[in-house]
mmCIF file of C-alpha atoms in Angstrom:
data_model
loop_
_atom_site.group_PDB
_atom_site.id
_atom_site.type_symbol
_atom_site.label_atom_id
_atom_site.label_comp_id
_atom_site.label_asym_id
_atom_site.label_seq_id
_atom_site.Cartn_x
_atom_site.Cartn_y
_atom_site.Cartn_z
ATOM 1 C CA GLY A 1 -16.967 17.014 -13.253
ATOM 2 C CA THR A 2 -17.423 15.395 -16.709
ATOM 3 C CA ARG A 3 -20.075 12.873 -16.938
ATOM 4 C CA GLY A 4 -18.734 9.307 -16.911
ATOM 5 C CA LYS A 5 -20.357 6.314 -18.754
ATOM 6 C CA MET A 6 -22.827 3.815 -17.279
ATOM 7 C CA MET A 7 -21.109 0.555 -17.175
ATOM 8 C CA ILE A 8 -22.178 -3.005 -16.628
ATOM 9 C CA ILE A 9 -20.016 -6.103 -15.986
ATOM 10 C CA ARG A 10 -22.149 -9.143 -16.607
ATOM 11 C CA ASN A 11 -22.216 -12.686 -15.702
ATOM 12 C CA ALA A 12 -18.686 -13.113 -14.076
ATOM 13 C CA THR A 13 -18.217 -16.707 -12.891
ATOM 14 C CA GLN A 14 -17.159 -15.257 -9.478
ATOM 15 C CA VAL A 15 -17.663 -11.566 -8.252
ATOM 16 C CA VAL A 16 -15.401 -11.414 -5.385
ATOM 17 C CA THR A 17 -16.897 -8.718 -3.215
ATOM 18 C CA VAL A 18 -14.495 -9.419 -0.326
ATOM 19 C CA CYS A 19 -16.885 -7.797 2.186
ATOM 20 C CA ASP A 20 -20.704 -7.626 2.157
ATOM 21 C CA GLN A 21 -21.611 -5.479 5.193
ATOM 22 C CA ASN A 22 -19.393 -2.443 4.729
ATOM 23 C CA GLN A 23 -16.917 -3.713 7.241
ATOM 24 C CA PRO A 24 -14.052 -1.211 7.738
ATOM 25 C CA PHE A 25 -11.527 -4.137 7.770
ATOM 26 C CA LEU A 26 -11.600 -7.948 8.449
ATOM 27 C CA ALA A 27 -9.802 -9.507 11.405
ATOM 28 C CA GLY A 28 -9.384 -12.839 13.128
ATOM 29 C CA THR A 29 -11.547 -15.763 11.643
ATOM 30 C CA MET A 30 -13.340 -13.106 9.448
ATOM 31 C CA GLN A 31 -10.022 -12.405 7.609
ATOM 32 C CA SER A 32 -10.406 -15.886 5.796
ATOM 33 C CA LYS A 33 -14.068 -15.412 5.091
ATOM 34 C CA VAL A 34 -14.104 -13.666 1.482
ATOM 35 C CA SER A 35 -17.491 -12.796 0.120
ATOM 36 C CA ILE A 36 -18.244 -14.089 -3.300
ATOM 37 C CA ILE A 37 -21.173 -13.906 -5.580
ATOM 38 C CA GLU A 38 -21.232 -16.861 -7.983
ATOM 39 C CA THR A 39 -22.374 -15.945 -11.606
ATOM 40 C CA GLY A 40 -22.743 -12.210 -10.785
ATOM 41 C CA SER A 41 -23.066 -8.789 -12.290
ATOM 42 C CA VAL A 42 -22.004 -5.229 -11.309
ATOM 43 C CA VAL A 43 -23.290 -1.814 -12.290
ATOM 44 C CA ILE A 44 -21.194 1.271 -12.177
ATOM 45 C CA ASP A 45 -22.991 4.716 -12.421
ATOM 46 C CA THR A 46 -21.650 7.839 -14.181
ATOM 47 C CA ASP A 47 -19.865 9.047 -11.075
ATOM 48 C CA GLY A 48 -17.463 6.118 -11.234
ATOM 49 C CA ARG A 49 -19.140 4.485 -8.229
ATOM 50 C CA ILE A 50 -20.824 1.141 -7.939
ATOM 51 C CA SER A 51 -24.392 1.415 -7.931
ATOM 52 C CA ASP A 52 -25.666 -2.304 -7.943
ATOM 53 C CA ILE A 53 -24.451 -5.779 -7.509
ATOM 54 C CA GLY A 54 -26.127 -9.064 -7.590
ATOM 55 C CA LYS A 55 -26.852 -12.382 -9.317
ATOM 56 C CA ALA A 56 -26.387 -12.085 -13.027
ATOM 57 C CA ALA A 57 -29.982 -13.319 -13.555
ATOM 58 C CA ASP A 58 -31.530 -10.713 -11.150
ATOM 59 C CA ILE A 59 -29.392 -7.820 -12.616
ATOM 60 C CA ASP A 60 -30.538 -8.718 -16.080
ATOM 61 C CA GLU A 61 -34.255 -8.679 -15.126
ATOM 62 C CA LYS A 62 -33.782 -5.488 -13.208
ATOM 63 C CA TYR A 63 -32.000 -3.638 -16.112
ATOM 64 C CA LYS A 64 -34.053 -5.161 -18.945
ATOM 65 C CA GLY A 65 -33.930 -2.491 -21.850
ATOM 66 C CA ALA A 66 -31.494 -0.257 -19.930
ATOM 67 C CA GLU A 67 -28.730 1.436 -21.994
ATOM 68 C CA PHE A 68 -25.196 0.796 -20.788
ATOM 69 C CA GLU A 69 -22.534 2.701 -22.633
ATOM 70 C CA VAL A 70 -19.868 0.053 -21.611
ATOM 71 C CA ASP A 71 -21.213 -3.456 -21.539
ATOM 72 C CA ILE A 72 -18.656 -6.131 -20.595
ATOM 73 C CA ASP A 73 -19.415 -9.856 -20.886
ATOM 74 C CA ALA A 74 -17.396 -11.452 -18.001
ATOM 75 C CA THR A 75 -18.610 -14.992 -18.750
ATOM 76 C CA GLY A 76 -16.083 -17.380 -17.528
ATOM 77 C CA LYS A 77 -13.918 -14.791 -15.791
ATOM 78 C CA CYS A 78 -13.674 -13.560 -12.358
ATOM 79 C CA LEU A 79 -14.047 -9.932 -11.000
ATOM 80 C CA LEU A 80 -12.031 -8.791 -8.076
ATOM 81 C CA PRO A 81 -11.539 -5.359 -6.360
ATOM 82 C CA GLY A 82 -8.600 -3.371 -7.523
ATOM 83 C CA LEU A 83 -5.652 -4.324 -5.272
ATOM 84 C CA VAL A 84 -4.275 -1.874 -2.618
ATOM 85 C CA ASP A 85 -0.602 -1.564 -1.913
ATOM 86 C CA GLY A 86 -0.255 -0.728 1.734
ATOM 87 C CA HIS A 87 3.557 0.345 1.665
ATOM 88 C CA THR A 88 5.652 1.831 -1.148
ATOM 89 C CA HIS A 89 8.623 4.015 -1.618
ATOM 90 C CA PRO A 90 8.080 5.054 -5.321
ATOM 91 C CA VAL A 91 9.948 8.417 -5.544
ATOM 92 C CA TRP A 92 13.758 8.061 -5.899
ATOM 93 C CA SER A 93 16.490 8.057 -8.323
ATOM 94 C CA GLY A 94 19.552 5.976 -8.631
ATOM 95 C CA ASP A 95 19.463 2.140 -8.179
ATOM 96 C CA ARG A 96 21.303 -0.126 -5.659
ATOM 97 C CA VAL A 97 22.205 -2.947 -8.016
ATOM 98 C CA HIS A 98 25.724 -2.931 -6.596
ATOM 99 C CA GLU A 99 24.310 -3.639 -3.113
ATOM 100 C CA PHE A 100 22.448 -6.649 -4.320
ATOM 101 C CA ALA A 101 25.619 -8.676 -4.691
ATOM 102 C CA MET A 102 26.802 -7.557 -1.167
ATOM 103 C CA LYS A 103 23.519 -8.834 0.276
ATOM 104 C CA LEU A 104 23.876 -12.238 -1.578
ATOM 105 C CA ALA A 105 27.357 -12.473 -0.017
ATOM 106 C CA GLY A 106 25.942 -12.237 3.335
ATOM 107 C CA VAL A 107 26.575 -8.484 4.317
ATOM 108 C CA PRO A 108 23.610 -7.515 6.693
ATOM 109 C CA TYR A 109 21.411 -4.756 5.661
ATOM 110 C CA MET A 110 22.121 -2.564 8.748
ATOM 111 C CA GLU A 111 25.897 -2.875 8.023
ATOM 112 C CA ILE A 112 25.355 -1.542 4.559
ATOM 113 C CA HIS A 113 23.272 1.136 6.015
ATOM 114 C CA ALA A 114 25.916 1.926 8.528
ATOM 115 C CA LYS A 115 28.491 2.413 5.742
ATOM 116 C CA GLY A 116 26.393 5.045 3.925
ATOM 117 C CA GLY A 117 24.614 2.618 1.522
ATOM 118 C CA GLY A 118 21.098 1.732 1.526
ATOM 119 C CA ILE A 119 18.729 4.713 2.235
ATOM 120 C CA GLY A 120 21.764 7.122 2.571
ATOM 121 C CA PHE A 121 22.866 6.095 -1.098
ATOM 122 C CA THR A 122 19.413 6.792 -2.482
ATOM 123 C CA VAL A 123 19.117 10.008 -0.443
ATOM 124 C CA GLU A 124 22.134 11.408 -2.237
ATOM 125 C CA HIS A 125 20.865 10.631 -5.699
ATOM 126 C CA THR A 126 17.172 11.780 -4.828
ATOM 127 C CA ARG A 127 18.483 15.223 -3.447
ATOM 128 C CA ASN A 128 20.223 15.903 -6.670
ATOM 129 C CA THR A 129 17.298 14.942 -9.028
ATOM 130 C CA SER A 130 14.688 17.527 -10.056
ATOM 131 C CA LEU A 131 10.969 17.576 -9.360
ATOM 132 C CA SER A 132 10.209 17.046 -12.895
ATOM 133 C CA GLU A 133 12.668 14.139 -13.324
ATOM 134 C CA LEU A 134 11.339 12.490 -10.171
ATOM 135 C CA LYS A 135 7.828 12.853 -11.544
ATOM 136 C CA VAL A 136 8.693 11.038 -14.750
ATOM 137 C CA LEU A 137 10.353 8.103 -12.735
ATOM 138 C CA THR A 138 7.341 7.924 -10.462
ATOM 139 C CA MET A 139 4.694 7.986 -13.129
ATOM 140 C CA ASP A 140 6.502 5.170 -14.850
ATOM 141 C CA ARG A 141 6.597 3.063 -11.605
ATOM 142 C CA LEU A 142 2.768 3.814 -11.206
ATOM 143 C CA ASP A 143 2.073 2.515 -14.714
ATOM 144 C CA ARG A 144 3.737 -0.800 -13.800
ATOM 145 C CA MET A 145 1.788 -1.029 -10.456
ATOM 146 C CA LEU A 146 -1.547 -0.537 -12.388
ATOM 147 C CA LYS A 147 -0.513 -3.315 -14.931
ATOM 148 C CA SER A 148 -0.210 -5.621 -11.913
ATOM 149 C CA GLY A 149 -3.669 -4.652 -10.499
ATOM 150 C CA THR A 150 -2.874 -1.994 -8.041
ATOM 151 C CA THR A 151 -5.504 0.864 -8.179
ATOM 152 C CA LEU A 152 -4.657 2.527 -4.639
ATOM 153 C CA VAL A 153 -1.301 2.825 -3.145
ATOM 154 C CA GLU A 154 0.323 4.152 -0.037
ATOM 155 C CA ALA A 155 3.388 6.236 -0.966
ATOM 156 C CA LYS A 156 6.142 7.570 1.293
ATOM 157 C CA SER A 157 8.591 10.306 1.131
ATOM 158 C CA GLY A 158 11.870 9.482 3.108
ATOM 159 C CA TYR A 159 14.697 9.898 0.604
ATOM 160 C CA GLY A 160 15.182 13.582 1.343
ATOM 161 C CA LEU A 161 15.750 13.575 5.174
ATOM 162 C CA ASN A 162 16.036 17.381 4.808
ATOM 163 C CA LEU A 163 13.237 19.991 4.404
ATOM 164 C CA ASP A 164 13.579 20.740 0.576
ATOM 165 C CA CYS A 165 13.891 17.378 -0.524
ATOM 166 C CA GLU A 166 11.105 15.820 1.627
ATOM 167 C CA MET A 167 8.763 18.577 0.452
ATOM 168 C CA LYS A 168 9.819 17.871 -3.173
ATOM 169 C CA MET A 169 8.994 14.266 -2.745
ATOM 170 C CA LEU A 170 5.567 15.040 -1.300
ATOM 171 C CA GLU A 171 4.873 17.504 -4.105
ATOM 172 C CA VAL A 172 5.816 14.784 -6.719
ATOM 173 C CA LEU A 173 3.281 12.454 -5.043
ATOM 174 C CA HIS A 174 0.698 15.117 -5.036
ATOM 175 C CA ILE A 175 1.081 15.690 -8.869
ATOM 176 C CA CYS A 176 1.101 12.170 -9.678
ATOM 177 C CA ASP A 177 -2.023 11.606 -7.692
ATOM 178 C CA LYS A 178 -3.747 14.167 -9.762
ATOM 179 C CA GLU A 179 -2.367 12.937 -13.044
ATOM 180 C CA HIS A 180 -2.189 9.238 -12.719
ATOM 181 C CA SER A 181 -5.134 6.985 -12.709
ATOM 182 C CA ILE A 182 -3.880 5.230 -9.491
ATOM 183 C CA ASP A 183 -4.968 6.963 -6.271
ATOM 184 C CA ILE A 184 -2.139 7.811 -4.018
ATOM 185 C CA VAL A 185 -2.129 8.331 -0.212
ATOM 186 C CA SER A 186 0.882 10.131 0.885
ATOM 187 C CA ASN A 187 2.874 9.295 4.044
ATOM 188 C CA TYR A 188 5.340 11.865 5.213
ATOM 189 C CA CYS A 189 8.563 9.856 6.281
ATOM 190 C CA GLY A 190 11.154 12.382 7.091
ATOM 191 C CA GLY A 191 12.146 9.983 10.005
ATOM 192 C CA HIS A 192 13.272 7.250 7.486
ATOM 193 C CA SER A 193 16.925 7.546 8.523
ATOM 194 C CA VAL A 194 19.161 9.905 10.338
ATOM 195 C CA SER A 195 20.637 12.444 7.866
ATOM 196 C CA LYS A 196 24.400 12.282 7.396
ATOM 197 C CA GLY A 197 26.097 14.706 9.789
ATOM 198 C CA LEU A 198 23.317 14.743 12.293
ATOM 199 C CA THR A 199 22.642 13.027 15.617
ATOM 200 C CA GLU A 200 19.385 11.145 16.121
ATOM 201 C CA SER A 201 18.010 13.889 18.409
ATOM 202 C CA GLU A 202 19.163 16.654 16.039
ATOM 203 C CA ALA A 203 17.349 14.841 13.160
ATOM 204 C CA ALA A 204 14.175 14.502 15.227
ATOM 205 C CA ASP A 205 14.382 18.229 16.164
ATOM 206 C CA ASP A 206 14.800 19.228 12.487
ATOM 207 C CA ILE A 207 11.693 17.077 11.619
ATOM 208 C CA ILE A 208 9.622 18.560 14.439
ATOM 209 C CA ASN A 209 10.802 22.168 14.307
ATOM 210 C CA ASN A 210 11.383 22.841 10.572
ATOM 211 C CA GLN A 211 9.892 20.059 8.484
ATOM 212 C CA ILE A 212 6.448 19.517 10.039
ATOM 213 C CA PRO A 213 5.669 23.245 10.205
ATOM 214 C CA GLU A 214 6.598 23.681 6.375
ATOM 215 C CA LEU A 215 4.430 20.545 5.684
ATOM 216 C CA VAL A 216 1.480 22.229 7.310
ATOM 217 C CA ARG A 217 2.092 25.413 5.301
ATOM 218 C CA LEU A 218 2.359 23.661 1.992
ATOM 219 C CA ARG A 219 -0.720 21.412 2.893
ATOM 220 C CA ASP A 220 -2.656 24.437 3.558
ATOM 221 C CA GLU A 221 -1.755 25.974 0.165
ATOM 222 C CA GLY A 222 -2.686 22.603 -1.576
ATOM 223 C CA VAL A 223 0.783 22.020 -2.928
ATOM 224 C CA ILE A 224 1.163 18.631 -0.996
ATOM 225 C CA ASN A 225 -1.324 16.397 0.578
ATOM 226 C CA PRO A 226 0.115 13.935 3.156
ATOM 227 C CA THR A 227 -2.350 12.239 5.516
ATOM 228 C CA LEU A 228 0.039 9.937 7.455
ATOM 229 C CA ILE A 229 3.205 10.167 9.162
ATOM 230 C CA ASP A 230 6.186 7.440 9.273
ATOM 231 C CA VAL A 231 9.351 6.844 11.200
ATOM 232 C CA PHE A 232 11.794 3.987 10.787
ATOM 233 C CA CYS A 233 11.713 2.948 14.370
ATOM 234 C CA GLU A 234 14.918 0.677 14.528
ATOM 235 C CA LYS A 235 18.051 0.272 16.664
ATOM 236 C CA ASN A 236 20.653 2.769 15.432
ATOM 237 C CA VAL A 237 18.083 4.789 13.405
ATOM 238 C CA PHE A 238 15.353 6.253 15.454
ATOM 239 C CA GLU A 239 14.966 4.695 18.834
ATOM 240 C CA ALA A 240 11.651 4.521 20.642
ATOM 241 C CA GLU A 241 11.975 7.838 22.528
ATOM 242 C CA GLN A 242 12.710 10.014 19.382
ATOM 243 C CA THR A 243 10.137 8.007 17.229
ATOM 244 C CA ARG A 244 7.511 8.938 19.858
ATOM 245 C CA ARG A 245 8.385 12.575 19.772
ATOM 246 C CA ILE A 246 8.156 12.689 15.899
ATOM 247 C CA LEU A 247 4.972 10.768 15.749
ATOM 248 C CA GLN A 248 3.412 12.798 18.470
ATOM 249 C CA ALA A 249 4.263 15.917 16.432
ATOM 250 C CA GLY A 250 2.524 14.446 13.493
ATOM 251 C CA ILE A 251 -0.693 13.680 15.382
ATOM 252 C CA GLU A 252 -0.812 17.319 16.649
ATOM 253 C CA VAL A 253 -1.037 18.513 13.026
ATOM 254 C CA GLY A 254 -3.704 15.967 12.098
ATOM 255 C CA LEU A 255 -1.653 13.095 10.448
ATOM 256 C CA GLU A 256 -2.442 9.499 11.386
ATOM 257 C CA ILE A 257 0.490 7.186 12.293
ATOM 258 C CA ASN A 258 1.516 4.474 9.761
ATOM 259 C CA PHE A 259 5.190 3.488 10.594
ATOM 260 C CA HIS A 260 8.045 1.010 10.249
ATOM 261 C CA GLY A 261 8.402 -0.948 13.433
ATOM 262 C CA ASP A 262 9.863 -4.413 14.807
ATOM 263 C CA GLU A 263 11.751 -5.086 11.626
ATOM 264 C CA ILE A 264 15.289 -6.205 12.452
ATOM 265 C CA HIS A 265 15.444 -5.517 16.266
ATOM 266 C CA ASN A 266 12.546 -5.221 18.594
ATOM 267 C CA ILE A 267 12.869 -1.882 20.441
ATOM 268 C CA GLY A 268 9.196 -1.621 21.606
ATOM 269 C CA ALA A 269 7.697 -0.172 18.328
ATOM 270 C CA ALA A 270 4.437 -2.210 18.826
ATOM 271 C CA ASN A 271 4.068 -1.020 22.370
ATOM 272 C CA LEU A 272 4.485 2.482 21.002
ATOM 273 C CA ALA A 273 2.002 1.932 18.356
ATOM 274 C CA GLY A 274 -0.541 0.761 21.112
ATOM 275 C CA GLU A 275 0.378 3.740 23.190
ATOM 276 C CA LEU A 276 -0.150 6.362 20.386
ATOM 277 C CA GLY A 277 -3.227 4.608 18.733
ATOM 278 C CA ALA A 278 -1.351 4.200 15.484
ATOM 279 C CA LEU A 279 -3.443 3.405 12.367
ATOM 280 C CA ALA A 280 -0.791 0.921 11.109
ATOM 281 C CA MET A 281 2.528 -0.447 11.721
ATOM 282 C CA SER A 282 4.605 -2.065 8.931
ATOM 283 C CA HIS A 283 7.060 -4.938 8.949
ATOM 284 C CA CYS A 284 6.453 -6.603 12.311
ATOM 285 C CA GLU A 285 8.944 -9.487 11.819
ATOM 286 C CA THR A 286 10.077 -9.301 15.446
ATOM 287 C CA THR A 287 6.836 -8.385 17.170
ATOM 288 C CA THR A 288 6.380 -10.419 20.441
ATOM 289 C CA GLN A 289 3.225 -11.363 22.168
ATOM 290 C CA GLU A 290 3.273 -8.366 24.406
ATOM 291 C CA GLY A 291 3.542 -6.406 21.059
ATOM 292 C CA ILE A 292 0.593 -8.295 19.605
ATOM 293 C CA ASP A 293 -1.423 -7.245 22.675
ATOM 294 C CA ALA A 294 -0.570 -3.620 22.104
ATOM 295 C CA LEU A 295 -1.535 -3.610 18.434
ATOM 296 C CA LYS A 296 -4.873 -5.108 19.536
ATOM 297 C CA LEU A 297 -5.939 -2.031 21.296
ATOM 298 C CA ARG A 298 -7.096 0.154 18.474
ATOM 299 C CA PRO A 299 -6.546 -2.130 16.577
ATOM 300 C CA THR A 300 -3.412 -0.990 14.768
ATOM 301 C CA ILE A 301 -3.206 -2.829 11.330
ATOM 302 C CA ALA A 302 -0.099 -5.004 10.878
ATOM 303 C CA VAL A 303 1.188 -4.216 7.302
ATOM 304 C CA LEU A 304 3.359 -7.198 6.392
ATOM 305 C CA LEU A 305 6.129 -6.988 3.733
ATOM 306 C CA PRO A 306 7.130 -10.523 2.565
ATOM 307 C CA THR A 307 9.131 -9.116 -0.345
ATOM 308 C CA THR A 308 11.717 -7.470 1.927
ATOM 309 C CA ALA A 309 11.734 -10.497 4.330
ATOM 310 C CA TYR A 310 12.414 -12.653 1.353
ATOM 311 C CA LEU A 311 15.319 -10.476 0.072
ATOM 312 C CA LEU A 312 16.702 -9.891 3.383
ATOM 313 C CA LYS A 313 16.191 -13.388 4.663
ATOM 314 C CA LEU A 314 14.438 -12.252 7.717
ATOM 315 C CA ASP A 315 12.317 -14.608 9.941
ATOM 316 C CA PRO A 316 8.702 -14.186 9.225
ATOM 317 C CA PRO A 317 6.290 -12.012 11.586
ATOM 318 C CA PRO A 318 3.860 -13.882 13.886
ATOM 319 C CA CYS A 319 0.983 -13.934 11.411
ATOM 320 C CA ARG A 320 -1.098 -16.534 13.270
ATOM 321 C CA GLY A 321 -0.465 -14.488 16.518
ATOM 322 C CA PHE A 322 -1.927 -11.409 14.911
ATOM 323 C CA ILE A 323 -4.948 -13.305 13.260
ATOM 324 C CA ASN A 324 -5.720 -15.161 16.552
ATOM 325 C CA ALA A 325 -5.563 -11.774 18.436
ATOM 326 C CA ASP A 326 -8.056 -10.024 16.010
ATOM 327 C CA VAL A 327 -5.239 -7.664 14.659
ATOM 328 C CA PRO A 328 -6.072 -7.099 11.141
ATOM 329 C CA VAL A 329 -3.265 -8.047 8.698
ATOM 330 C CA ALA A 330 -2.545 -6.063 5.463
ATOM 331 C CA LEU A 331 0.117 -6.423 2.786
ATOM 332 C CA GLY A 332 2.437 -4.001 0.835
ATOM 333 C CA SER A 333 4.885 -4.653 -1.813
ATOM 334 C CA ASP A 334 7.464 -2.256 -0.177
ATOM 335 C CA PHE A 335 8.677 -1.200 -3.660
ATOM 336 C CA ASN A 336 11.892 0.552 -3.163
ATOM 337 C CA PRO A 337 15.439 0.162 -4.582
ATOM 338 C CA ASN A 338 15.956 -2.645 -1.989
ATOM 339 C CA ALA A 339 12.769 -4.582 -2.745
ATOM 340 C CA HIS A 340 12.281 -3.952 -6.542
ATOM 341 C CA THR A 341 8.729 -5.310 -7.049
ATOM 342 C CA VAL A 342 5.453 -3.519 -7.689
ATOM 343 C CA SER A 343 3.406 -6.675 -8.000
ATOM 344 C CA MET A 344 0.810 -7.343 -5.275
ATOM 345 C CA PRO A 345 -0.092 -10.731 -6.812
ATOM 346 C CA PHE A 346 3.603 -11.762 -6.253
ATOM 347 C CA THR A 347 3.457 -10.196 -2.620
ATOM 348 C CA MET A 348 0.280 -12.161 -1.865
ATOM 349 C CA ASN A 349 1.924 -15.500 -3.200
ATOM 350 C CA LEU A 350 5.114 -14.813 -0.984
ATOM 351 C CA SER A 351 2.722 -14.183 2.021
ATOM 352 C CA CYS A 352 1.088 -17.490 1.456
ATOM 353 C CA VAL A 353 4.289 -19.573 0.851
ATOM 354 C CA ASN A 354 6.692 -17.875 3.255
ATOM 355 C CA TYR A 355 4.223 -16.504 5.966
ATOM 356 C CA GLY A 356 1.564 -19.133 6.018
ATOM 357 C CA LEU A 357 -1.310 -16.989 5.067
ATOM 358 C CA THR A 358 -4.293 -18.623 3.434
ATOM 359 C CA MET A 359 -5.138 -17.269 -0.135
ATOM 360 C CA GLU A 360 -8.252 -15.684 1.468
ATOM 361 C CA GLU A 361 -6.390 -14.056 4.163
ATOM 362 C CA ALA A 362 -3.773 -12.710 1.544
ATOM 363 C CA LEU A 363 -6.576 -11.332 -0.691
ATOM 364 C CA VAL A 364 -8.132 -9.546 2.318
ATOM 365 C CA ALA A 365 -4.708 -8.240 3.285
ATOM 366 C CA ALA A 366 -4.314 -6.721 -0.265
ATOM 367 C CA THR A 367 -7.780 -5.189 -0.449
ATOM 368 C CA ILE A 368 -9.887 -4.079 2.368
ATOM 369 C CA ASN A 369 -7.252 -4.355 5.197
ATOM 370 C CA ALA A 370 -4.623 -2.440 3.107
ATOM 371 C CA ALA A 371 -7.200 0.260 2.370
ATOM 372 C CA ALA A 372 -8.005 0.403 6.146
ATOM 373 C CA SER A 373 -4.220 0.787 6.822
ATOM 374 C CA ILE A 374 -4.283 4.074 4.979
ATOM 375 C CA GLY A 375 -7.675 5.357 6.156
ATOM 376 C CA LYS A 376 -9.361 4.581 2.885
ATOM 377 C CA SER A 377 -11.667 1.491 3.375
ATOM 378 C CA GLU A 378 -14.940 3.496 3.250
ATOM 379 C CA ASP A 379 -14.300 4.082 -0.651
ATOM 380 C CA TYR A 380 -11.987 1.220 -1.603
ATOM 381 C CA GLY A 381 -10.992 -2.354 -0.960
ATOM 382 C CA SER A 382 -14.156 -4.231 -1.648
ATOM 383 C CA ILE A 383 -16.993 -4.460 -4.334
ATOM 384 C CA GLU A 384 -19.843 -2.861 -2.452
ATOM 385 C CA VAL A 385 -22.503 -0.337 -3.408
ATOM 386 C CA GLY A 386 -21.191 3.317 -3.161
ATOM 387 C CA LYS A 387 -17.545 2.403 -3.419
ATOM 388 C CA TRP A 388 -15.409 3.377 -6.230
ATOM 389 C CA GLY A 389 -15.702 1.132 -9.394
ATOM 390 C CA ASP A 390 -12.065 -0.146 -9.246
ATOM 391 C CA PHE A 391 -11.772 -3.727 -10.551
ATOM 392 C CA ILE A 392 -9.457 -6.311 -12.044
ATOM 393 C CA LEU A 393 -11.150 -8.618 -14.596
ATOM 394 C CA LEU A 394 -9.185 -11.945 -14.410
ATOM 395 C CA ASP A 395 -9.395 -14.266 -17.429
ATOM 396 C CA ALA A 396 -9.573 -17.450 -15.180
ATOM 397 C CA PRO A 397 -12.532 -19.470 -13.792
ATOM 398 C CA ARG A 398 -11.410 -19.029 -10.094
ATOM 399 C CA TRP A 399 -10.268 -16.013 -8.383
ATOM 400 C CA GLU A 400 -7.362 -17.775 -6.767
ATOM 401 C CA HIS A 401 -5.448 -17.687 -10.011
ATOM 402 C CA ILE A 402 -4.447 -13.993 -9.115
ATOM 403 C CA ILE A 403 -2.170 -15.567 -6.430
ATOM 404 C CA TYR A 404 -1.534 -18.928 -7.812
ATOM 405 C CA GLN A 405 0.028 -17.601 -11.080
ATOM 406 C CA LEU A 406 2.707 -16.008 -9.023
ATOM 407 C CA ASN A 407 3.831 -12.814 -10.924
ATOM 408 C CA ASP A 408 1.954 -12.715 -14.049
ATOM 409 C CA PRO A 409 -1.530 -13.581 -13.514
ATOM 410 C CA PRO A 410 -4.127 -13.497 -16.451
ATOM 411 C CA ILE A 411 -5.375 -9.825 -15.841
ATOM 412 C CA GLU A 412 -7.619 -9.089 -18.763
ATOM 413 C CA LYS A 413 -8.708 -5.692 -17.772
ATOM 414 C CA ILE A 414 -8.133 -3.018 -15.086
ATOM 415 C CA ILE A 415 -11.089 -0.671 -14.359
ATOM 416 C CA LYS A 416 -10.577 2.494 -12.506
ATOM 417 C CA LYS A 417 -13.662 4.487 -11.272
ATOM 418 C CA GLY A 418 -15.802 2.863 -13.994
ATOM 419 C CA VAL A 419 -13.143 3.474 -16.892
ATOM 420 C CA ILE A 420 -11.141 0.701 -18.609
ATOM 421 C CA VAL A 421 -7.615 1.735 -18.055
ATOM 422 C CA ILE A 422 -5.738 -1.359 -19.065
ATOM 423 C CA ASN A 423 -7.140 -3.647 -21.626
ATOM 424 C CA ASN A 424 -5.322 -6.957 -22.433
ATOM 425 C CA SER A 425 -8.186 -8.577 -24.309
ATOM 426 C CA ASN A 426 -7.892 -9.394 -28.034
#
């Protein structure tokens, strides 16, 4: 590859490393212990990876006379890891602005869904939109994510619900991953809903017998690159039995389980997660103590989506229950036509205010734990030697401003693999 530039970020008031012992995730009491170097510097090598971290005085001494092609003075500012968004649906066309008024008038989400709205409405539009058009829409959404500090994102298919459109969505994600500076982990979500005209078991059969074999073929050809499988395990969508069948078929072709469960009705999704050794389960609003015990087994990471709970006025998940049981908690924006936000700072703020997370727990949830929920915490989610040089430079004297300032925190720069990709400084 092309040789990058040596970069140094000097004298940050706080370098929020998050982890300092290469922990794969932080759970329990550790989730609120964020590692910080006061007055620190970071060196990024030409390969885009972090090569040194330390107290500013020590780094200055060690690199006396060294030439850095990019030399950033971070005095009075904070350096944080790039944020990781653990749950998004970025590939779709058409909007659902007409449904927002219905929701505000008190029509329940599952009722809109049953009438052909919600996911079904977006499926119609997405099926009728070309790959190149979907790519343009998705790249624009990724640009907005990057400006809010997201540098790694989980992204789902799921607005196709048939072979052609699901594969088209996965191909869009693969192209965007190569072309955009944000890194994308694709999650095959053919089981997002039951396609119009099919029964639940027919839809599961189609996924298992037609879609997954095609996914394997296209993956082998390098056209798509999903590493995760997702199903919306919910009453009147995919019940536990069909969810199990689909997820097991995914395991058999090497996909890790990262699925929607326990959102509106508890139909045993967490128990299923424990039984199948799921990597992650999203939503978790209705998870019980028995479910928490099941998630604890691997442990399965609980990916919480406070944006959706806010918009649908759902009760919060048992966050303290997860943390007390050492179930790692992660966060996602759940960006989709129902939850129209790409901002992880806003998501963290909501998680603190509505879910009762501390700011430390929320930051961990949006960095190392979100990276772990998509199998990427070896390379992302903390500022540690050997990991990618993905950072937010915050023009504030304390890191908490990224959460405290709600949805427009004072981000000065976004750095991706040692390259400044967003620069808001004068």
